[in-house]
Amino acid sequence: MSILNESQFAGIIPFEKKLWLSSPTMHGEEQKWVDDAIQTNWVSTVGANINEVEKQIAEYVGVKYAVALSAGTAALHLATKLAGEKLYGQARTNEGTLAGRKVFCSDVTFDASINPVAYEDGEAVFIDTEYDTWNMCPKALEKAFEIYPDVKLIVVAHLYGTPGKMEEIKAIADRYGALIVEDAAESLGARYKLNGEWVETGALGNYNCISFNGNKIITGSAGGMFLTNSKEDADKVRKWSTQSREAAPWYQHEEVGYNYRMSNIVAGVVRGQIPHLDEHIAQKKAIYERYKKAFSDLPVKMNPFDTEKSEPNFWLSCMIINEDAMASMVRGEQDYLYKHESGKSSPQEILDALAAFNAEGRPIWKPMHMQPIYRTHAFITAEGNGRGRSNAYIAGSGADVGADIFRRGLCLPSDNKMTLEQQDIVIEIIKKCFQ
Ligand SMILES: Cc1ncc(COP(=O)(O)O)c(C=O)c1O
């Protein structure tokens, strides 16, 4: 039987137009700056839009330099490569800068955060997540350094726009002399109180990255940026991103290069979006708060944040179902099964119900340590080694916070163009799943 015909959903009409998880929101100025690029013939990877967005984002985030790139992934790659070169020296042309080295990485994140470690021939070691912010767990990071004291690089992401526990993470990094690549792809505009001072995410690491992917808080259709206070680092990333050309009359190359620079057309879209960043954050915050209020009588919690030390950008509103309200659900590698149980529900049941009514939700990022490509990589929890802990004869705690959030959590429709009426319908659908 189709979900639409199930009795608890009687009377709810599917959305005529799909309600997106998070889609681009254009305002009009984007067109002006794109037209400007075309009319002035700066249809290339140089031009006024690029210069302007670099200046404006650097100012907004509070860093000295921004380098506009083709994607957040490109920014993360060059940030990771730069960190590797700083730590271990220049690599051979056919080798990555992290060859033979381990890197501590956020576990519950998009794989673009940490794939650059593999691009640079390094080995990601995944650090478990904490429940307070759904980000890298400082206790697990500390354990990881006890197990692998020689590691010198940490890649840390701020999930769904909520800053992680950067004070603790930075203190641990300093103690072990490690550098931080900060993945602020999802958290542009989010702030964190570091040692009593508000700092924007994107200015919290040694090498910082943001994204203008189509689903982000502001977009260029694509694009990303490397952010830094070091002129030397900004110059290096700019050089690498434009094929590493040397100052010779012909194409001369001392280093491997990439074609990673942002287009002036893409930068035109970003330029039109920047004035609307704070407005988008306010809209996303209102969506989060409405969900939170509406679900106060359900056995669920919203994605949490530290109210004293952080101001998220609320990019995605998420929820986690209380353990005792989890209906049976199993996930294979590519498929799933669940049962409806009265008074309970499961992420896949809710996602299917939303999809049936033409609304887009999403599972929580599947933890990297559970991904087939990274199954052989180490995983460290607050208790120590997270691999090989099961035992047929002796029960252990075996806590795996990332796996638990993935199992019980989901991302809700969080589009800033969603009307109050549409959000009410989403809320109603979700409430019905628990009947
Ligand atoms: C946490 C995280 N890191 C990195 C990226 C990659 O950014 P991009 O899509 O701009 O390459 C994304 C999103 O796309 C992301 O969500």
Short mmCIF file of C-alpha atoms and ligand atoms in Angstrom, two decimals:
data_model
loop_
_atom_site.label_atom_id
_atom_site.label_comp_id
_atom_site.label_asym_id
_atom_site.label_seq_id
_atom_site.Cartn_x
_atom_site.Cartn_y
_atom_site.Cartn_z
CA MET A 1 0.00 0.00 0.00
CA SER A 2 1.26 3.46 -0.84
CA ILE A 3 2.18 5.66 2.11
CA LEU A 4 -0.25 8.27 0.80
CA ASN A 5 -3.13 5.86 1.39
CA GLU A 6 -2.22 4.98 4.97
CA SER A 7 -4.98 6.05 7.33
CA GLN A 8 -2.84 8.27 9.60
CA PHE A 9 -1.95 10.51 6.66
CA ALA A 10 -5.58 10.96 5.52
CA GLY A 11 -6.30 14.55 4.50
CA ILE A 12 -2.66 15.59 3.91
CA ILE A 13 -2.10 16.66 0.32
CA PRO A 14 1.33 16.13 -1.29
CA PHE A 15 3.30 19.29 -2.12
CA GLU A 16 2.69 20.27 -5.70
CA LYS A 17 6.24 21.57 -6.06
CA LYS A 18 9.02 19.64 -4.38
CA LEU A 19 10.03 20.97 -0.99
CA TRP A 20 13.83 20.82 -0.97
CA LEU A 21 16.28 20.05 1.78
CA SER A 22 18.19 23.24 0.95
CA SER A 23 18.08 24.82 -2.49
CA PRO A 24 19.63 28.00 -3.92
CA THR A 25 17.84 31.27 -3.12
CA MET A 26 18.47 33.94 -5.74
CA HIS A 27 17.75 37.61 -5.14
CA GLY A 28 18.42 39.39 -8.42
CA GLU A 29 21.79 41.02 -7.78
CA GLU A 30 23.42 37.76 -8.91
CA GLN A 31 22.13 38.43 -12.43
CA LYS A 32 23.60 41.93 -12.41
CA TRP A 33 27.11 40.74 -11.56
CA VAL A 34 26.96 37.84 -14.02
CA ASP A 35 25.78 40.24 -16.75
CA ASP A 36 28.55 42.63 -15.75
CA ALA A 37 31.14 39.90 -16.29
CA ILE A 38 29.70 39.05 -19.69
CA GLN A 39 29.32 42.65 -20.84
CA THR A 40 32.87 43.51 -19.84
CA ASN A 41 34.12 40.25 -21.39
CA TRP A 42 35.70 39.02 -18.13
CA VAL A 43 34.43 35.50 -18.77
CA SER A 44 37.41 33.70 -17.32
CA THR A 45 39.11 32.84 -14.05
CA VAL A 46 40.13 36.47 -13.56
CA GLY A 47 37.89 39.50 -13.09
CA ALA A 48 36.32 42.02 -10.76
CA ASN A 49 33.77 39.60 -9.28
CA ILE A 50 36.52 37.27 -8.09
CA ASN A 51 38.51 40.13 -6.53
CA GLU A 52 35.41 41.50 -4.87
CA VAL A 53 34.15 38.21 -3.37
CA GLU A 54 37.63 37.47 -2.03
CA LYS A 55 37.68 40.87 -0.33
CA GLN A 56 34.14 40.67 1.04
CA ILE A 57 34.37 37.13 2.40
CA ALA A 58 37.78 37.78 4.00
CA GLU A 59 36.25 40.79 5.74
CA TYR A 60 33.12 38.91 6.82
CA VAL A 61 35.03 35.95 8.24
CA GLY A 62 37.77 38.14 9.70
CA VAL A 63 40.81 36.73 7.90
CA LYS A 64 43.41 38.61 5.90
CA TYR A 65 43.26 36.57 2.69
CA ALA A 66 40.70 34.57 0.72
CA VAL A 67 41.46 32.60 -2.44
CA ALA A 68 38.39 31.86 -4.59
CA LEU A 69 38.37 28.32 -5.98
CA SER A 70 36.18 26.08 -8.13
CA ALA A 71 34.77 24.10 -5.16
CA GLY A 72 35.02 23.58 -1.44
CA THR A 73 36.62 20.24 -2.32
CA ALA A 74 39.37 22.06 -4.24
CA ALA A 75 39.92 24.34 -1.22
CA LEU A 76 40.15 21.30 1.06
CA HIS A 77 42.57 19.58 -1.28
CA LEU A 78 44.95 22.53 -1.45
CA ALA A 79 44.61 23.21 2.29
CA THR A 80 45.46 19.58 3.05
CA LYS A 81 48.36 19.59 0.59
CA LEU A 82 49.71 22.82 2.05
CA ALA A 83 49.50 21.41 5.59
CA GLY A 84 51.33 18.28 4.41
CA GLU A 85 54.06 20.34 2.78
CA LYS A 86 54.45 22.53 5.86
CA LEU A 87 54.76 19.48 8.12
CA TYR A 88 56.74 17.06 6.01
CA GLY A 89 58.36 19.10 3.22
CA GLN A 90 57.84 19.18 -0.51
CA ALA A 91 56.87 15.81 -1.96
CA ARG A 92 58.18 14.16 -5.10
CA THR A 93 56.14 15.12 -8.16
CA ASN A 94 54.37 11.77 -8.29
CA GLU A 95 53.72 11.54 -4.56
CA GLY A 96 51.35 13.27 -2.15
CA THR A 97 52.62 15.42 0.71
CA LEU A 98 51.10 13.02 3.26
CA ALA A 99 52.59 9.79 1.92
CA GLY A 100 52.91 7.31 4.77
CA ARG A 101 51.38 9.72 7.31
CA LYS A 102 48.26 9.40 9.43
CA VAL A 103 45.79 12.30 9.75
CA PHE A 104 43.05 12.58 12.40
CA CYS A 105 39.71 13.33 10.72
CA SER A 106 36.10 14.13 11.56
CA ASP A 107 34.06 10.97 11.13
CA VAL A 108 30.47 12.14 10.65
CA THR A 109 30.85 14.42 7.66
CA PHE A 110 30.67 14.50 3.88
CA ASP A 111 33.52 12.51 2.35
CA ALA A 112 34.79 15.64 0.56
CA SER A 113 36.12 16.79 3.96
CA ILE A 114 38.57 13.97 4.20
CA ASN A 115 39.13 12.51 0.71
CA PRO A 116 41.92 15.08 0.16
CA VAL A 117 43.95 13.15 2.74
CA ALA A 118 43.82 10.22 0.30
CA TYR A 119 44.55 12.51 -2.69
CA GLU A 120 47.77 13.41 -0.85
CA ASP A 121 48.57 9.72 -0.15
CA GLY A 122 47.86 10.06 3.57
CA GLU A 123 45.84 7.72 5.79
CA ALA A 124 42.75 9.11 7.51
CA VAL A 125 42.21 7.96 11.10
CA PHE A 126 38.61 8.66 12.09
CA ILE A 127 37.81 10.34 15.39
CA ASP A 128 34.43 9.59 16.92
CA THR A 129 31.71 12.21 17.39
CA GLU A 130 30.27 13.74 20.58
CA TYR A 131 26.55 14.16 21.37
CA ASP A 132 26.73 17.85 22.42
CA THR A 133 27.35 19.29 18.94
CA TRP A 134 27.57 16.16 16.69
CA ASN A 135 31.17 17.10 15.84
CA MET A 136 34.64 15.69 16.53
CA CYS A 137 34.86 14.44 20.13
CA PRO A 138 37.81 16.05 21.98
CA LYS A 139 38.05 13.03 24.31
CA ALA A 140 38.38 10.69 21.34
CA LEU A 141 40.96 13.05 19.80
CA GLU A 142 42.97 12.94 23.01
CA LYS A 143 42.86 9.11 22.95
CA ALA A 144 43.95 9.16 19.32
CA PHE A 145 47.07 11.16 20.23
CA GLU A 146 47.80 8.69 23.04
CA ILE A 147 47.67 5.87 20.49
CA TYR A 148 49.38 7.72 17.62
CA PRO A 149 51.50 10.48 19.25
CA ASP A 150 53.34 11.27 16.01
CA VAL A 151 50.29 12.52 14.12
CA LYS A 152 50.58 16.20 13.22
CA LEU A 153 47.43 17.02 11.27
CA ILE A 154 43.70 17.20 12.12
CA VAL A 155 40.87 17.76 9.63
CA VAL A 156 37.81 19.02 11.47
CA ALA A 157 34.36 19.83 10.04
CA HIS A 158 31.45 21.77 11.58
CA LEU A 159 28.41 19.62 10.90
CA TYR A 160 25.27 21.18 9.43
CA GLY A 161 26.42 24.67 10.44
CA THR A 162 27.06 23.93 14.13
CA PRO A 163 30.55 24.74 15.37
CA GLY A 164 32.46 21.91 17.00
CA LYS A 165 34.30 22.14 20.35
CA MET A 166 37.17 24.12 18.89
CA GLU A 167 38.58 25.41 22.16
CA GLU A 168 39.23 21.87 23.37
CA ILE A 169 40.32 20.64 19.94
CA LYS A 170 42.77 23.52 19.45
CA ALA A 171 44.20 23.04 22.94
CA ILE A 172 44.86 19.36 22.20
CA ALA A 173 46.35 20.22 18.79
CA ASP A 174 48.67 22.79 20.42
CA ARG A 175 49.76 20.30 23.05
CA TYR A 176 50.79 17.79 20.39
CA GLY A 177 52.13 20.42 17.93
CA ALA A 178 49.49 19.50 15.32
CA LEU A 179 47.99 21.71 12.61
CA ILE A 180 44.26 22.00 11.83
CA VAL A 181 42.51 22.04 8.46
CA GLU A 182 39.09 23.54 9.19
CA ASP A 183 36.20 22.46 6.96
CA ALA A 184 33.63 25.23 7.33
CA ALA A 185 31.87 24.25 4.08
CA GLU A 186 28.51 23.97 5.85
CA SER A 187 29.01 26.66 8.46
CA LEU A 188 29.76 29.98 6.75
CA GLY A 189 28.40 32.70 9.06
CA ALA A 190 28.45 30.50 12.18
CA ARG A 191 30.45 31.88 15.11
CA TYR A 192 32.24 30.31 18.03
CA LYS A 193 33.49 31.82 21.28
CA LEU A 194 37.16 30.94 21.41
CA ASN A 195 38.77 31.83 24.76
CA GLY A 196 36.08 34.47 25.33
CA GLU A 197 36.23 36.03 21.84
CA TRP A 198 33.74 35.45 19.04
CA VAL A 199 35.46 34.03 15.95
CA GLU A 200 33.77 33.06 12.69
CA THR A 201 34.09 29.47 11.53
CA GLY A 202 36.51 29.61 8.61
CA ALA A 203 38.97 31.48 10.84
CA LEU A 204 39.50 28.80 13.48
CA GLY A 205 42.05 26.50 11.90
CA ASN A 206 45.52 26.87 10.40
CA TYR A 207 44.05 26.26 6.93
CA ASN A 208 40.38 27.07 6.44
CA CYS A 209 37.85 26.20 3.75
CA ILE A 210 34.30 27.17 2.81
CA SER A 211 31.92 26.06 0.04
CA PHE A 212 29.48 27.80 -2.29
CA ASN A 213 27.90 24.55 -3.51
CA GLY A 214 24.28 24.95 -4.65
CA ASN A 215 22.82 23.69 -1.39
CA LYS A 216 24.93 25.85 0.95
CA ILE A 217 23.86 28.89 3.00
CA ILE A 218 24.93 31.10 0.06
CA THR A 219 25.94 29.75 -3.31
CA GLY A 220 27.72 30.49 -6.56
CA SER A 221 26.12 27.39 -8.18
CA ALA A 222 29.50 25.90 -7.23
CA GLY A 223 32.72 27.27 -5.78
CA GLY A 224 34.71 27.40 -2.61
CA MET A 225 37.39 29.39 -0.84
CA PHE A 226 40.62 28.94 1.01
CA LEU A 227 40.88 31.37 3.95
CA THR A 228 44.04 32.32 5.81
CA ASN A 229 45.96 35.05 7.61
CA SER A 230 49.19 34.05 5.87
CA LYS A 231 50.08 35.87 2.65
CA GLU A 232 52.58 33.16 1.82
CA ASP A 233 49.90 30.45 2.10
CA ALA A 234 47.37 32.46 0.07
CA ASP A 235 49.97 33.05 -2.67
CA LYS A 236 50.87 29.36 -2.75
CA VAL A 237 47.25 28.22 -3.03
CA ARG A 238 46.59 30.79 -5.76
CA LYS A 239 49.64 29.54 -7.64
CA TRP A 240 48.72 25.84 -7.32
CA SER A 241 45.11 26.58 -8.33
CA THR A 242 46.22 28.16 -11.61
CA GLN A 243 48.46 25.34 -12.89
CA SER A 244 51.54 26.36 -10.89
CA ARG A 245 52.93 28.59 -13.60
CA GLU A 246 56.33 30.17 -13.01
CA ALA A 247 57.37 33.70 -14.04
CA ALA A 248 58.80 32.68 -17.41
CA PRO A 249 57.72 33.79 -20.92
CA TRP A 250 56.64 30.22 -21.67
CA TYR A 251 54.75 27.74 -19.48
CA GLN A 252 57.39 26.75 -16.96
CA HIS A 253 56.58 24.47 -14.01
CA GLU A 254 58.51 23.76 -10.82
CA GLU A 255 55.52 22.19 -9.04
CA VAL A 256 52.42 20.17 -9.90
CA GLY A 257 49.48 22.45 -10.63
CA TYR A 258 45.68 22.27 -10.65
CA ASN A 259 42.90 24.01 -12.54
CA TYR A 260 41.01 24.95 -9.39
CA ARG A 261 40.39 28.71 -9.73
CA MET A 262 36.87 30.12 -9.43
CA SER A 263 35.25 31.46 -12.61
CA ASN A 264 34.34 35.15 -12.73
CA ILE A 265 30.79 34.11 -13.69
CA VAL A 266 30.45 31.90 -10.59
CA ALA A 267 31.97 34.74 -8.55
CA GLY A 268 29.23 37.03 -9.92
CA VAL A 269 26.59 34.77 -8.38
CA VAL A 270 28.48 34.67 -5.06
CA ARG A 271 28.84 38.47 -5.16
CA GLY A 272 25.07 38.84 -5.45
CA GLN A 273 24.53 36.41 -2.58
CA ILE A 274 26.93 37.83 0.03
CA PRO A 275 24.61 40.74 1.03
CA HIS A 276 21.96 38.10 1.84
CA LEU A 277 24.05 35.80 4.03
CA ASP A 278 22.75 37.15 7.35
CA GLU A 279 19.18 37.09 6.06
CA HIS A 280 19.55 33.42 5.04
CA ILE A 281 20.93 32.58 8.48
CA ALA A 282 17.97 34.31 10.17
CA GLN A 283 15.52 32.36 7.97
CA LYS A 284 17.26 29.05 8.72
CA LYS A 285 17.29 29.85 12.43
CA ALA A 286 13.53 30.53 12.38
CA ILE A 287 12.96 27.17 10.65
CA TYR A 288 15.05 25.38 13.30
CA GLU A 289 13.22 27.08 16.16
CA ARG A 290 9.79 26.28 14.72
CA TYR A 291 10.69 22.62 14.38
CA LYS A 292 12.08 22.59 17.90
CA LYS A 293 8.90 24.06 19.37
CA ALA A 294 6.60 21.85 17.30
CA PHE A 295 8.46 18.67 18.24
CA SER A 296 8.62 19.40 21.96
CA ASP A 297 5.88 16.79 22.54
CA LEU A 298 7.56 14.12 20.38
CA PRO A 299 10.25 11.71 21.65
CA VAL A 300 12.94 13.48 19.61
CA LYS A 301 15.60 16.18 19.96
CA MET A 302 16.91 18.70 17.46
CA ASN A 303 20.59 18.77 16.45
CA PRO A 304 22.18 20.35 19.52
CA PHE A 305 24.63 23.23 19.93
CA ASP A 306 26.41 25.02 22.73
CA THR A 307 24.16 28.03 23.41
CA GLU A 308 26.88 29.91 25.32
CA LYS A 309 29.80 29.29 23.04
CA SER A 310 28.34 29.09 19.57
CA GLU A 311 25.95 30.70 17.14
CA PRO A 312 25.30 28.17 14.36
CA ASN A 313 24.19 29.24 10.88
CA PHE A 314 21.40 26.61 11.16
CA TRP A 315 22.14 25.41 7.60
CA LEU A 316 20.23 22.14 8.13
CA SER A 317 17.67 21.41 10.83
CA CYS A 318 18.03 17.82 11.99
CA MET A 319 16.41 15.60 14.57
CA ILE A 320 17.39 12.53 16.53
CA ILE A 321 14.81 10.02 17.80
CA ASN A 322 15.04 9.00 21.45
CA GLU A 323 16.31 5.43 21.79
CA ASP A 324 13.10 4.20 23.42
CA ALA A 325 11.04 5.65 20.54
CA MET A 326 13.10 4.00 17.78
CA ALA A 327 11.02 1.57 15.74
CA SER A 328 12.86 -1.39 14.17
CA MET A 329 14.97 -0.37 11.19
CA VAL A 330 17.86 -2.09 9.46
CA ARG A 331 20.15 -0.68 6.80
CA GLY A 332 22.21 -2.72 4.38
CA GLU A 333 24.86 -1.18 2.15
CA GLN A 334 22.28 0.19 -0.31
CA ASP A 335 18.82 -0.72 0.97
CA TYR A 336 16.80 -0.68 4.16
CA LEU A 337 13.79 -2.13 5.95
CA TYR A 338 11.70 -0.76 8.77
CA LYS A 339 8.54 -1.59 10.69
CA HIS A 340 5.90 0.85 11.80
CA GLU A 341 5.43 0.58 15.55
CA SER A 342 2.83 2.56 17.45
CA GLY A 343 4.28 5.57 19.33
CA LYS A 344 7.64 5.09 17.62
CA SER A 345 9.29 5.81 14.29
CA SER A 346 12.63 5.60 12.47
CA PRO A 347 14.62 7.88 10.16
CA GLN A 348 13.86 5.78 7.08
CA GLU A 349 10.15 5.71 7.87
CA ILE A 350 10.09 9.51 8.24
CA LEU A 351 12.20 10.05 5.11
CA ASP A 352 9.89 7.78 3.10
CA ALA A 353 6.82 9.61 4.40
CA LEU A 354 8.34 13.00 3.53
CA ALA A 355 9.31 11.73 0.06
CA ALA A 356 5.78 10.41 -0.52
CA PHE A 357 4.49 13.94 0.09
CA ASN A 358 7.17 15.41 -2.21
CA ALA A 359 9.45 16.77 0.52
CA GLU A 360 13.17 16.11 0.71
CA GLY A 361 14.88 14.99 3.89
CA ARG A 362 18.19 13.15 4.15
CA PRO A 363 19.87 10.62 6.40
CA ILE A 364 22.67 11.96 8.60
CA TRP A 365 26.06 11.66 6.86
CA LYS A 366 27.03 8.02 7.11
CA PRO A 367 30.17 7.98 9.29
CA MET A 368 33.40 7.67 7.34
CA HIS A 369 34.59 4.71 9.45
CA MET A 370 31.53 2.79 8.20
CA GLN A 371 32.12 3.63 4.54
CA PRO A 372 33.32 0.74 2.35
CA ILE A 373 36.33 2.74 1.08
CA TYR A 374 37.55 3.50 4.60
CA ARG A 375 36.64 0.25 6.33
CA THR A 376 40.28 -0.69 6.85
CA HIS A 377 41.18 2.67 8.42
CA ALA A 378 41.54 3.14 12.16
CA PHE A 379 38.63 4.54 14.15
CA ILE A 380 39.19 6.00 17.62
CA THR A 381 36.45 6.60 20.20
CA ALA A 382 36.54 8.20 23.65
CA GLU A 383 37.29 4.68 24.95
CA GLY A 384 40.24 4.07 22.60
CA ASN A 385 40.50 1.85 19.54
CA GLY A 386 37.04 1.62 18.01
CA ARG A 387 37.80 -1.36 15.78
CA GLY A 388 37.65 -5.02 16.72
CA ARG A 389 35.84 -4.49 20.01
CA SER A 390 33.01 -6.98 19.58
CA ASN A 391 33.25 -10.23 21.50
CA ALA A 392 31.01 -13.30 21.34
CA TYR A 393 31.58 -14.05 25.04
CA ILE A 394 32.10 -10.77 26.90
CA ALA A 395 29.79 -7.77 26.60
CA GLY A 396 31.60 -4.45 26.23
CA SER A 397 30.29 -0.91 25.92
CA GLY A 398 31.41 -0.54 22.31
CA ALA A 399 30.10 3.04 22.16
CA ASP A 400 30.13 4.42 18.63
CA VAL A 401 28.49 7.84 18.79
CA GLY A 402 28.69 8.50 15.03
CA ALA A 403 26.97 5.23 14.18
CA ASP A 404 24.28 5.98 16.76
CA ILE A 405 23.54 9.49 15.39
CA PHE A 406 23.45 8.04 11.86
CA ARG A 407 21.02 5.35 13.04
CA ARG A 408 18.63 7.60 14.96
CA GLY A 409 19.01 10.96 13.20
CA LEU A 410 17.87 12.63 10.00
CA CYS A 411 18.02 16.00 8.21
CA LEU A 412 14.69 17.78 7.76
CA PRO A 413 13.52 19.97 4.89
CA SER A 414 15.41 23.21 5.67
CA ASP A 415 14.91 25.33 2.60
CA ASN A 416 14.81 29.02 3.50
CA LYS A 417 11.99 29.58 1.00
CA MET A 418 9.73 27.12 2.84
CA THR A 419 6.53 28.88 3.94
CA LEU A 420 5.06 28.56 7.43
CA GLU A 421 2.19 26.54 5.95
CA GLN A 422 4.60 24.17 4.22
CA GLN A 423 6.60 23.72 7.40
CA ASP A 424 3.37 22.99 9.29
CA ILE A 425 2.61 20.19 6.83
CA VAL A 426 6.12 18.74 7.24
CA ILE A 427 5.62 18.84 11.01
CA GLU A 428 2.24 17.14 10.70
CA ILE A 429 3.66 14.35 8.49
CA ILE A 430 6.42 13.70 11.01
CA LYS A 431 4.01 13.69 13.95
CA LYS A 432 1.84 11.15 12.11
CA CYS A 433 4.85 8.85 11.73
CA PHE A 434 4.88 8.53 15.53
CA GLN A 435 1.17 7.63 15.85
C1 LIG B 1 31.29 19.19 5.12
C2 LIG B 1 31.54 19.42 3.65
N1 LIG B 1 32.81 19.46 3.22
C3 LIG B 1 33.10 19.69 1.94
C4 LIG B 1 32.12 19.88 1.01
C5 LIG B 1 32.52 20.04 -0.42
O1 LIG B 1 32.23 21.28 -0.94
P1 LIG B 1 31.98 21.42 -2.52
O2 LIG B 1 30.71 20.74 -2.85
O3 LIG B 1 31.93 22.90 -2.72
O4 LIG B 1 33.15 20.82 -3.21
C6 LIG B 1 30.77 19.85 1.41
C7 LIG B 1 29.63 20.06 0.52
O5 LIG B 1 29.45 19.95 -0.58
C8 LIG B 1 30.48 19.59 2.77
O6 LIG B 1 29.21 19.53 3.19
#
